[in-house]
């Protein structure tokens, strides 16, 4: 499994943490969108912890 964490704009001035996972062997750009799963979390320490837990469930 590969993953990507990125900061994205939320509603208003809110910043969100987007987590994307996809199967190996290809990188983000070479993998078709239908094989990627995404979720968004708060852009804070708790959001990172939630993103890690979500990725562990997907693994």
C-alpha angles and dihedrals in degrees: 000000000000126000143194130198119196139166114242135178116264129187113319111338093335117127120212134196112232117201120195126186129186138165123270148274102051130064126246095272096046095048116090114245092239089066093053125089120201136191133172129221138177115287094242140085091277090052091054090051090050091048091052091050090049092050091049089055090052092049 
